[in-house]
Amino acid sequence: MVDNPGDAELISIIDQAKTIAIVGASNNPVKPSLFVATYFASRGKRIIPVNPGRAGDILLGETILADLSEIPEGTRVDMIDIFRRSEFAPGIVDQAIRLFVPGLQTIWMQYGVRNDEAAARARAAGLNVVQDRCPKVEHMRLSGAPNPFGLRGSVSSRLR
């Protein structure tokens, strides 16, 4: 149970997450949630897209669901990645805890998403919490995957 963990914990959290529910997922080609979903799907992770405004659309072969409660009972969800405004985080976290604990490992809030109340409830339920960070960016940085500049490893280490 960690809040904004260090590098070793981050890579462990991401590597252990085999199924990621992305709340706020979009099939719009300019939305960051699509970049994250595509990146992790290409690495063998199952992506469960959730977005009431796009419910019924298809994203990476999966139907976009309106709500976390539409994920079939018994489906293991390892990580919830939140692409919604910070004020929505408590409701999403409460629903995730109710539906997927035990089993759920991590609540991840994307860049610009931070809600300490939601984070505290997630930690109290035994979950890892990451706020105001992107799992794709962190995985690329820590795993040596090509970054947007086509370089492997961290950009800062290559530009010194």
Coordinates of N, CA, C and O in Angstrom, one line a residue:
M1 N 0.9 -1.2 0.0 CA 0.0 0.0 0.0 C 0.9 1.2 0.0 O 1.5 1.5 1.0
V2 N 1.0 1.9 -1.1 CA 1.9 3.0 -1.3 C 1.2 4.2 -1.9 O 0.2 4.0 -2.7
D3 N 1.6 5.4 -1.6 CA 1.0 6.6 -2.2 C 2.2 7.3 -3.0 O 3.2 7.6 -2.4
N4 N 2.0 7.5 -4.3 CA 3.0 8.0 -5.2 C 4.3 7.4 -4.9 O 5.3 8.0 -4.4
P5 N 4.4 6.1 -5.2 CA 5.6 5.3 -4.9 C 6.8 5.6 -5.7 O 6.7 6.3 -6.7
G6 N 7.9 5.1 -5.3 CA 9.2 5.3 -6.0 C 9.2 4.4 -7.2 O 8.3 3.6 -7.5
D7 N 10.3 4.5 -7.9 CA 10.5 3.8 -9.2 C 10.3 2.3 -9.1 O 9.6 1.7 -10.0
A8 N 10.9 1.7 -8.2 CA 10.8 0.2 -8.1 C 9.4 -0.2 -7.8 O 8.9 -1.2 -8.5
E9 N 8.7 0.5 -7.0 CA 7.3 0.2 -6.7 C 6.4 0.5 -8.0 O 5.5 -0.3 -8.3
L10 N 6.7 1.6 -8.7 CA 5.9 1.9 -9.9 C 6.0 0.8 -10.9 O 5.0 0.4 -11.4
I11 N 7.2 0.4 -11.2 CA 7.3 -0.7 -12.2 C 6.6 -2.0 -11.8 O 6.0 -2.7 -12.6
S12 N 6.7 -2.3 -10.5 CA 6.1 -3.5 -10.0 C 4.5 -3.4 -10.1 O 3.9 -4.3 -10.5
I13 N 4.0 -2.2 -9.7 CA 2.6 -2.0 -9.8 C 2.1 -2.2 -11.3 O 1.1 -2.8 -11.6
I14 N 2.8 -1.5 -12.2 CA 2.4 -1.6 -13.6 C 2.6 -3.0 -14.2 O 1.7 -3.5 -14.9
D15 N 3.7 -3.7 -13.9 CA 3.9 -5.0 -14.4 C 2.9 -6.0 -13.8 O 2.5 -6.9 -14.5
Q16 N 2.5 -5.9 -12.6 CA 1.5 -6.8 -12.0 C 0.1 -6.6 -12.5 O -0.8 -7.4 -12.3
A17 N -0.2 -5.4 -13.0 CA -1.6 -5.1 -13.5 C -1.8 -5.8 -14.8 O -1.3 -5.3 -15.9
K18 N -2.5 -6.8 -14.8 CA -2.8 -7.6 -16.1 C -4.1 -7.0 -16.7 O -4.3 -7.1 -18.0
T19 N -5.0 -6.5 -15.9 CA -6.3 -6.0 -16.4 C -6.4 -4.6 -15.9 O -6.4 -4.4 -14.6
I20 N -6.6 -3.6 -16.8 CA -6.7 -2.2 -16.4 C -8.1 -1.7 -16.9 O -8.3 -1.7 -18.1
A21 N -8.9 -1.2 -16.0 CA -10.1 -0.5 -16.3 C -9.8 1.0 -16.4 O -9.2 1.6 -15.5
I22 N -10.0 1.6 -17.6 CA -9.7 3.0 -17.8 C -11.0 3.8 -17.8 O -11.9 3.6 -18.7
V23 N -11.2 4.5 -16.7 CA -12.4 5.3 -16.6 C -12.2 6.7 -17.2 O -11.3 7.4 -16.8
G24 N -13.0 6.9 -18.3 CA -12.8 8.1 -19.1 C -12.1 7.7 -20.4 O -11.6 8.6 -21.1
A25 N -12.1 6.5 -20.7 CA -11.5 6.0 -21.9 C -12.2 6.6 -23.1 O -13.4 6.8 -23.1
S26 N -11.5 6.8 -24.2 CA -12.0 7.3 -25.4 C -11.4 6.7 -26.6 O -10.2 6.3 -26.6
N27 N -12.2 6.5 -27.7 CA -11.7 6.1 -29.0 C -11.3 7.2 -29.9 O -11.0 7.0 -31.1
N28 N -11.4 8.4 -29.4 CA -11.0 9.6 -30.1 C -9.5 9.6 -30.3 O -8.7 9.6 -29.3
P29 N -9.0 9.7 -31.5 CA -7.6 9.5 -31.8 C -6.7 10.6 -31.2 O -5.4 10.4 -31.2
V30 N -7.2 11.7 -30.7 CA -6.4 12.7 -30.1 C -6.4 12.7 -28.5 O -5.8 13.6 -27.9
K31 N -7.1 11.8 -28.0 CA -7.3 11.8 -26.5 C -6.2 10.9 -25.9 O -5.9 9.8 -26.3
P32 N -5.6 11.4 -24.8 CA -4.5 10.7 -24.1 C -4.9 9.3 -23.6 O -4.1 8.4 -23.6
S33 N -6.2 9.2 -23.3 CA -6.6 7.8 -22.8 C -6.5 6.8 -23.9 O -6.2 5.6 -23.6
L34 N -6.6 7.1 -25.1 CA -6.4 6.2 -26.2 C -5.0 5.8 -26.3 O -4.6 4.6 -26.6
F35 N -4.1 6.8 -26.1 CA -2.6 6.4 -26.2 C -2.3 5.4 -25.1 O -1.5 4.5 -25.3
V36 N -2.8 5.7 -23.9 CA -2.5 4.8 -22.8 C -3.1 3.4 -23.0 O -2.4 2.4 -22.9
A37 N -4.3 3.3 -23.5 CA -5.0 2.1 -23.7 C -4.2 1.3 -24.8 O -3.9 0.1 -24.7
T38 N -3.9 1.9 -25.9 CA -3.2 1.3 -27.0 C -1.8 0.8 -26.5 O -1.4 -0.3 -26.9
Y39 N -1.1 1.6 -25.8 CA 0.2 1.3 -25.3 C 0.2 0.0 -24.5 O 0.9 -1.0 -24.7
F40 N -0.7 -0.1 -23.5 CA -0.8 -1.2 -22.6 C -1.4 -2.5 -23.3 O -1.0 -3.6 -23.1
A41 N -2.3 -2.3 -24.2 CA -2.9 -3.4 -24.9 C -1.8 -4.0 -25.8 O -1.7 -5.3 -25.9
S42 N -0.9 -3.2 -26.4 CA 0.2 -3.7 -27.2 C 1.2 -4.5 -26.4 O 2.0 -5.2 -26.9
R43 N 1.1 -4.4 -25.1 CA 2.0 -5.1 -24.2 C 1.3 -6.2 -23.5 O 1.8 -6.7 -22.4
G44 N 0.2 -6.6 -24.0 CA -0.5 -7.8 -23.5 C -1.5 -7.6 -22.3 O -2.0 -8.6 -21.8
K45 N -1.7 -6.4 -22.0 CA -2.6 -6.1 -20.9 C -4.1 -6.0 -21.4 O -4.3 -5.5 -22.5
R46 N -5.0 -6.5 -20.7 CA -6.4 -6.3 -21.1 C -6.9 -5.0 -20.6 O -6.7 -4.6 -19.5
I47 N -7.5 -4.2 -21.5 CA -8.0 -2.9 -21.2 C -9.5 -3.0 -21.2 O -10.1 -3.5 -22.2
I48 N -10.1 -2.5 -20.1 CA -11.6 -2.4 -20.1 C -12.0 -0.9 -20.1 O -11.7 -0.2 -19.1
P49 N -12.5 -0.5 -21.2 CA -12.8 1.0 -21.3 C -14.2 1.3 -20.7 O -15.1 0.6 -20.9
V50 N -14.2 2.4 -19.9 CA -15.4 2.8 -19.3 C -15.6 4.3 -19.5 O -14.6 5.1 -19.3
N51 N -16.7 4.7 -20.1 CA -17.0 6.1 -20.3 C -18.5 6.2 -20.7 O -18.9 5.7 -21.8
P52 N -19.3 6.8 -19.9 CA -20.8 6.9 -20.2 C -21.1 7.6 -21.5 O -22.0 7.3 -22.2
G53 N -20.3 8.6 -21.9 CA -20.5 9.3 -23.1 C -20.2 8.6 -24.4 O -20.5 9.0 -25.4
R54 N -19.4 7.5 -24.2 CA -19.0 6.7 -25.4 C -19.5 5.2 -25.3 O -19.0 4.3 -26.0
A55 N -20.4 5.0 -24.3 CA -20.8 3.6 -24.0 C -21.4 3.0 -25.3 O -22.1 3.6 -26.1
G56 N -21.0 1.7 -25.6 CA -21.4 1.0 -26.8 C -20.4 1.1 -27.9 O -20.5 0.3 -28.8
D57 N -19.6 2.1 -27.9 CA -18.5 2.2 -29.0 C -17.5 1.1 -28.7 O -17.5 0.5 -27.6
I58 N -16.7 0.8 -29.7 CA -15.6 -0.2 -29.5 C -14.3 0.5 -29.4 O -14.0 1.4 -30.1
L59 N -13.5 0.0 -28.5 CA -12.1 0.5 -28.3 C -11.2 -0.7 -28.1 O -11.4 -1.5 -27.2
L60 N -10.3 -0.9 -29.1 CA -9.4 -2.0 -29.1 C -10.1 -3.4 -28.9 O -9.6 -4.2 -28.2
G61 N -11.2 -3.5 -29.6 CA -11.9 -4.8 -29.6 C -12.8 -5.0 -28.3 O -13.5 -6.0 -28.2
E62 N -12.9 -4.0 -27.5 CA -13.7 -4.1 -26.3 C -14.8 -3.1 -26.4 O -14.6 -1.9 -26.8
T63 N -16.0 -3.4 -25.9 CA -17.1 -2.5 -25.9 C -16.9 -1.5 -24.7 O -16.6 -1.9 -23.6
I64 N -17.0 -0.2 -25.0 CA -16.9 0.8 -23.9 C -18.1 0.7 -23.1 O -19.3 0.8 -23.5
L65 N -17.9 0.5 -21.8 CA -19.0 0.4 -20.8 C -19.3 1.8 -20.2 O -18.5 2.7 -20.2
A66 N -20.6 1.9 -19.8 CA -21.0 3.2 -19.2 C -20.5 3.4 -17.8 O -20.3 4.5 -17.3
D67 N -20.2 2.3 -17.1 CA -19.9 2.4 -15.6 C -19.1 1.2 -15.2 O -19.2 0.1 -15.8
L68 N -18.4 1.3 -14.2 CA -17.6 0.1 -13.6 C -18.5 -1.0 -13.3 O -18.1 -2.2 -13.4
S69 N -19.8 -0.7 -12.9 CA -20.7 -1.8 -12.5 C -21.1 -2.7 -13.7 O -21.6 -3.8 -13.5
E70 N -20.8 -2.2 -14.9 CA -21.1 -3.1 -16.1 C -20.0 -4.1 -16.4 O -20.2 -4.9 -17.3
I71 N -18.9 -4.0 -15.7 CA -17.9 -5.1 -15.9 C -18.5 -6.3 -15.3 O -19.0 -6.4 -14.2
P72 N -18.4 -7.4 -16.1 CA -19.1 -8.7 -15.6 C -18.5 -9.1 -14.2 O -17.3 -9.1 -14.0
E73 N -19.5 -9.6 -13.4 CA -19.1 -10.1 -12.1 C -18.1 -11.2 -12.3 O -18.1 -12.0 -13.2
G74 N -17.1 -11.2 -11.4 CA -16.0 -12.2 -11.4 C -14.8 -11.8 -12.3 O -13.8 -12.5 -12.2
T75 N -14.9 -10.7 -13.0 CA -13.8 -10.2 -13.8 C -12.8 -9.6 -12.8 O -13.1 -8.7 -12.0
R76 N -11.6 -10.0 -12.9 CA -10.5 -9.5 -12.1 C -10.1 -8.2 -12.7 O -9.7 -8.1 -13.9
V77 N -10.0 -7.1 -11.9 CA -9.5 -5.8 -12.3 C -8.4 -5.5 -11.4 O -8.6 -5.4 -10.2
D78 N -7.2 -5.3 -11.9 CA -6.0 -5.1 -11.1 C -5.8 -3.6 -10.9 O -5.3 -3.2 -9.8
M79 N -6.1 -2.8 -11.8 CA -5.9 -1.3 -11.7 C -7.0 -0.6 -12.3 O -7.6 -0.9 -13.3
I80 N -7.4 0.5 -11.6 CA -8.3 1.5 -12.2 C -7.5 2.7 -12.5 O -6.9 3.3 -11.7
D81 N -7.6 3.1 -13.8 CA -6.8 4.3 -14.3 C -7.9 5.4 -14.5 O -8.8 5.2 -15.4
I82 N -7.8 6.5 -13.8 CA -8.9 7.5 -13.8 C -8.5 8.7 -14.7 O -7.5 9.4 -14.4
F83 N -9.2 8.9 -15.8 CA -9.1 10.0 -16.7 C -10.3 10.9 -16.5 O -10.8 11.4 -17.5
R84 N -10.7 11.2 -15.3 CA -11.8 12.1 -15.1 C -11.3 13.2 -14.1 O -10.3 13.1 -13.5
R85 N -12.1 14.3 -14.1 CA -11.7 15.4 -13.2 C -11.6 14.9 -11.7 O -12.3 14.0 -11.3
S86 N -10.8 15.6 -11.0 CA -10.5 15.2 -9.6 C -11.8 15.1 -8.7 O -11.8 14.2 -7.9
E87 N -12.8 15.9 -9.0 CA -14.0 15.8 -8.1 C -14.8 14.5 -8.3 O -15.6 14.2 -7.5
F88 N -14.5 13.8 -9.4 CA -15.2 12.6 -9.7 C -14.5 11.4 -9.0 O -15.0 10.3 -9.0
A89 N -13.2 11.6 -8.6 CA -12.4 10.5 -8.1 C -13.1 9.8 -6.9 O -13.0 8.6 -6.8
P90 N -13.6 10.5 -5.9 CA -14.2 9.8 -4.7 C -15.3 8.8 -5.1 O -15.3 7.6 -4.6
G91 N -16.2 9.2 -6.0 CA -17.2 8.2 -6.4 C -16.7 7.0 -7.2 O -17.1 5.9 -7.0
I92 N -15.7 7.3 -8.0 CA -15.1 6.2 -8.8 C -14.4 5.2 -7.8 O -14.5 4.0 -7.9
V93 N -13.6 5.8 -6.9 CA -12.9 5.0 -5.9 C -13.8 4.2 -5.1 O -13.6 3.0 -4.9
D94 N -14.9 4.8 -4.6 CA -15.9 4.1 -3.7 C -16.5 2.9 -4.5 O -16.6 1.8 -4.0
Q95 N -16.8 3.2 -5.8 CA -17.4 2.1 -6.6 C -16.4 1.0 -6.8 O -16.7 -0.2 -6.8
A96 N -15.2 1.4 -7.1 CA -14.1 0.4 -7.4 C -13.9 -0.5 -6.2 O -13.8 -1.7 -6.3
I97 N -13.8 0.1 -5.0 CA -13.7 -0.7 -3.8 C -14.8 -1.6 -3.6 O -14.6 -2.8 -3.3
R98 N -16.0 -1.1 -3.7 CA -17.2 -1.9 -3.5 C -17.3 -3.1 -4.5 O -17.6 -4.2 -4.1
L99 N -16.9 -2.9 -5.7 CA -17.0 -4.0 -6.8 C -15.8 -4.9 -6.9 O -16.0 -6.1 -7.2
F100 N -14.6 -4.4 -6.6 CA -13.4 -5.2 -7.0 C -12.4 -5.5 -5.8 O -11.4 -6.1 -6.1
V101 N -12.7 -5.1 -4.6 CA -11.9 -5.5 -3.5 C -12.6 -6.6 -2.8 O -13.7 -6.5 -2.5
P102 N -11.9 -7.7 -2.5 CA -10.4 -8.0 -2.8 C -10.1 -8.2 -4.2 O -11.0 -8.6 -5.0
G103 N -8.9 -8.1 -4.6 CA -8.4 -8.3 -6.0 C -7.8 -7.1 -6.6 O -6.7 -7.1 -7.1
L104 N -8.5 -6.0 -6.5 CA -8.0 -4.7 -7.0 C -6.7 -4.4 -6.3 O -6.7 -4.5 -5.1
Q105 N -5.7 -3.9 -7.0 CA -4.5 -3.6 -6.4 C -4.2 -2.1 -6.4 O -3.6 -1.6 -5.4
T106 N -4.6 -1.3 -7.4 CA -4.2 0.0 -7.5 C -5.2 1.0 -8.1 O -6.0 0.6 -9.0
I107 N -5.3 2.2 -7.5 CA -6.0 3.3 -8.0 C -5.0 4.2 -8.6 O -4.1 4.7 -7.9
W108 N -5.1 4.5 -9.9 CA -4.1 5.4 -10.5 C -4.9 6.6 -11.1 O -5.8 6.5 -11.8
M109 N -4.5 7.8 -10.7 CA -5.1 9.0 -11.1 C -4.2 9.7 -12.1 O -3.0 10.0 -11.8
Q110 N -4.7 10.0 -13.3 CA -3.9 10.6 -14.3 C -3.3 12.0 -14.0 O -3.7 12.6 -13.0
Y111 N -2.5 12.5 -14.9 CA -2.0 13.9 -14.8 C -3.2 14.8 -14.6 O -4.2 14.8 -15.2
G112 N -3.0 15.7 -13.6 CA -4.0 16.7 -13.2 C -5.1 16.2 -12.4 O -6.0 16.9 -12.0
V113 N -5.1 14.9 -12.1 CA -6.2 14.3 -11.2 C -5.5 14.0 -9.9 O -4.6 13.2 -9.8
R114 N -6.1 14.7 -8.9 CA -5.6 14.5 -7.5 C -6.8 14.7 -6.6 O -7.4 15.7 -6.7
N115 N -7.0 13.7 -5.7 CA -8.1 13.9 -4.7 C -7.6 13.1 -3.5 O -7.7 11.9 -3.4
D116 N -7.2 13.9 -2.5 CA -6.6 13.2 -1.3 C -7.7 12.5 -0.5 O -7.3 11.4 0.2
E117 N -8.9 12.9 -0.5 CA -10.0 12.2 0.1 C -10.2 10.8 -0.5 O -10.2 9.8 0.2
A118 N -10.2 10.7 -1.8 CA -10.3 9.5 -2.5 C -9.1 8.6 -2.3 O -9.2 7.4 -2.1
A119 N -7.9 9.2 -2.3 CA -6.7 8.5 -2.1 C -6.7 7.8 -0.7 O -6.3 6.7 -0.5
A120 N -7.1 8.6 0.3 CA -7.2 8.1 1.7 C -8.1 6.9 1.8 O -7.8 5.9 2.4
R121 N -9.3 6.9 1.1 CA -10.2 5.8 1.2 C -9.6 4.6 0.5 O -9.8 3.4 0.9
A122 N -8.9 4.8 -0.7 CA -8.3 3.7 -1.4 C -7.2 3.1 -0.5 O -7.1 1.8 -0.4
R123 N -6.4 3.9 0.1 CA -5.3 3.4 1.0 C -5.9 2.6 2.2 O -5.4 1.5 2.5
A124 N -7.0 3.1 2.7 CA -7.7 2.4 3.8 C -8.2 1.1 3.4 O -8.3 0.1 4.2
A125 N -8.5 0.9 2.1 CA -9.0 -0.4 1.6 C -7.8 -1.3 1.2 O -8.0 -2.4 0.7
G126 N -6.6 -0.8 1.4 CA -5.4 -1.6 1.2 C -4.8 -1.5 -0.2 O -4.0 -2.3 -0.7
L127 N -5.2 -0.4 -0.9 CA -4.8 -0.3 -2.3 C -3.6 0.7 -2.5 O -3.4 1.6 -1.7
N128 N -2.8 0.4 -3.5 CA -1.8 1.4 -3.9 C -2.5 2.6 -4.5 O -3.5 2.4 -5.2
V129 N -1.9 3.7 -4.3 CA -2.5 4.9 -4.9 C -1.4 5.7 -5.6 O -0.3 6.0 -5.0
V130 N -1.7 6.1 -6.8 CA -0.8 7.0 -7.6 C -1.6 8.2 -8.1 O -2.7 7.9 -8.7
Q131 N -1.2 9.4 -7.8 CA -1.9 10.6 -8.2 C -1.1 11.4 -9.1 O 0.1 11.5 -9.0
D132 N -1.8 12.1 -10.1 CA -1.2 13.1 -10.9 C 0.1 12.6 -11.7 O 1.1 13.3 -11.9
R133 N -0.1 11.3 -12.2 CA 1.0 10.7 -13.0 C 0.3 9.8 -14.0 O -0.8 9.5 -13.9
C134 N 1.1 9.5 -15.0 CA 0.6 8.6 -16.1 C 1.3 7.3 -16.1 O 2.6 7.3 -16.2
P135 N 0.6 6.2 -16.1 CA 1.3 4.9 -16.1 C 2.0 4.6 -17.4 O 3.1 4.0 -17.3
K136 N 1.6 5.1 -18.5 CA 2.3 4.9 -19.8 C 3.6 5.6 -19.7 O 4.6 5.0 -20.0
V137 N 3.6 6.9 -19.3 CA 4.8 7.6 -19.2 C 5.8 7.0 -18.2 O 7.0 6.9 -18.5
E138 N 5.3 6.6 -17.1 CA 6.1 6.0 -16.1 C 6.7 4.6 -16.6 O 7.9 4.4 -16.4
H139 N 5.9 3.8 -17.2 CA 6.4 2.6 -17.8 C 7.4 2.8 -18.8 O 8.5 2.1 -18.8
M140 N 7.2 3.7 -19.7 CA 8.2 4.0 -20.8 C 9.5 4.5 -20.1 O 10.6 4.0 -20.5
R141 N 9.4 5.3 -19.1 CA 10.6 5.9 -18.5 C 11.4 4.8 -17.8 O 12.6 4.7 -17.9
L142 N 10.7 3.9 -17.1 CA 11.3 2.9 -16.3 C 11.7 1.6 -17.0 O 12.6 0.9 -16.6
S143 N 11.1 1.3 -18.1 CA 11.3 0.1 -18.8 C 12.3 0.2 -20.0 O 12.7 -0.8 -20.6
G144 N 12.6 1.4 -20.3 CA 13.5 1.7 -21.5 C 12.8 1.6 -22.8 O 13.4 1.5 -23.9
A145 N 11.4 1.6 -22.8 CA 10.6 1.6 -24.0 C 10.9 2.9 -24.7 O 11.3 4.0 -24.2
P146 N 10.8 2.9 -26.1 CA 11.0 4.2 -26.8 C 10.1 5.3 -26.3 O 8.9 5.0 -26.1
N147 N 10.6 6.4 -26.1 CA 9.8 7.6 -25.7 C 9.4 8.4 -27.0 O 9.8 8.0 -28.1
P148 N 8.7 9.5 -26.8 CA 8.2 10.2 -27.9 C 9.3 10.7 -28.9 O 9.0 11.0 -30.0
F149 N 10.5 10.8 -28.4 CA 11.6 11.3 -29.2 C 12.3 10.1 -29.9 O 13.3 10.4 -30.6
G150 N 11.9 8.9 -29.7 CA 12.5 7.7 -30.3 C 13.7 7.2 -29.6 O 14.3 6.3 -30.1
L151 N 14.0 7.8 -28.4 CA 15.1 7.3 -27.7 C 14.7 6.3 -26.6 O 13.5 6.3 -26.2
R152 N 15.6 5.4 -26.3 CA 15.2 4.4 -25.2 C 15.7 5.0 -23.9 O 16.7 5.7 -23.8
G153 N 15.0 4.7 -22.8 CA 15.3 5.2 -21.5 C 14.8 6.6 -21.3 O 14.1 7.1 -22.1
S154 N 15.2 7.2 -20.2 CA 14.7 8.5 -19.9 C 15.3 9.5 -20.8 O 16.5 9.5 -21.1
V155 N 14.5 10.5 -21.2 CA 15.0 11.6 -22.0 C 16.1 12.4 -21.3 O 17.1 12.7 -21.9
S156 N 15.8 12.7 -20.0 CA 16.8 13.5 -19.3 C 18.2 12.9 -19.2 O 19.2 13.6 -19.3
S157 N 18.2 11.6 -19.1 CA 19.6 10.9 -19.0 C 20.3 11.0 -20.3 O 21.5 10.9 -20.4
R158 N 19.6 11.1 -21.4 CA 20.2 11.1 -22.8 C 20.6 12.5 -23.2 O 21.4 12.6 -24.1
L159 N 20.0 13.5 -22.6 CA 20.2 14.9 -23.1 C 21.2 15.6 -22.2 O 21.3 16.8 -22.3
R160 N 21.9 15.0 -21.3 CA 22.8 15.7 -20.4 C 24.0 16.1 -21.2 O 24.5 15.6 -22.1

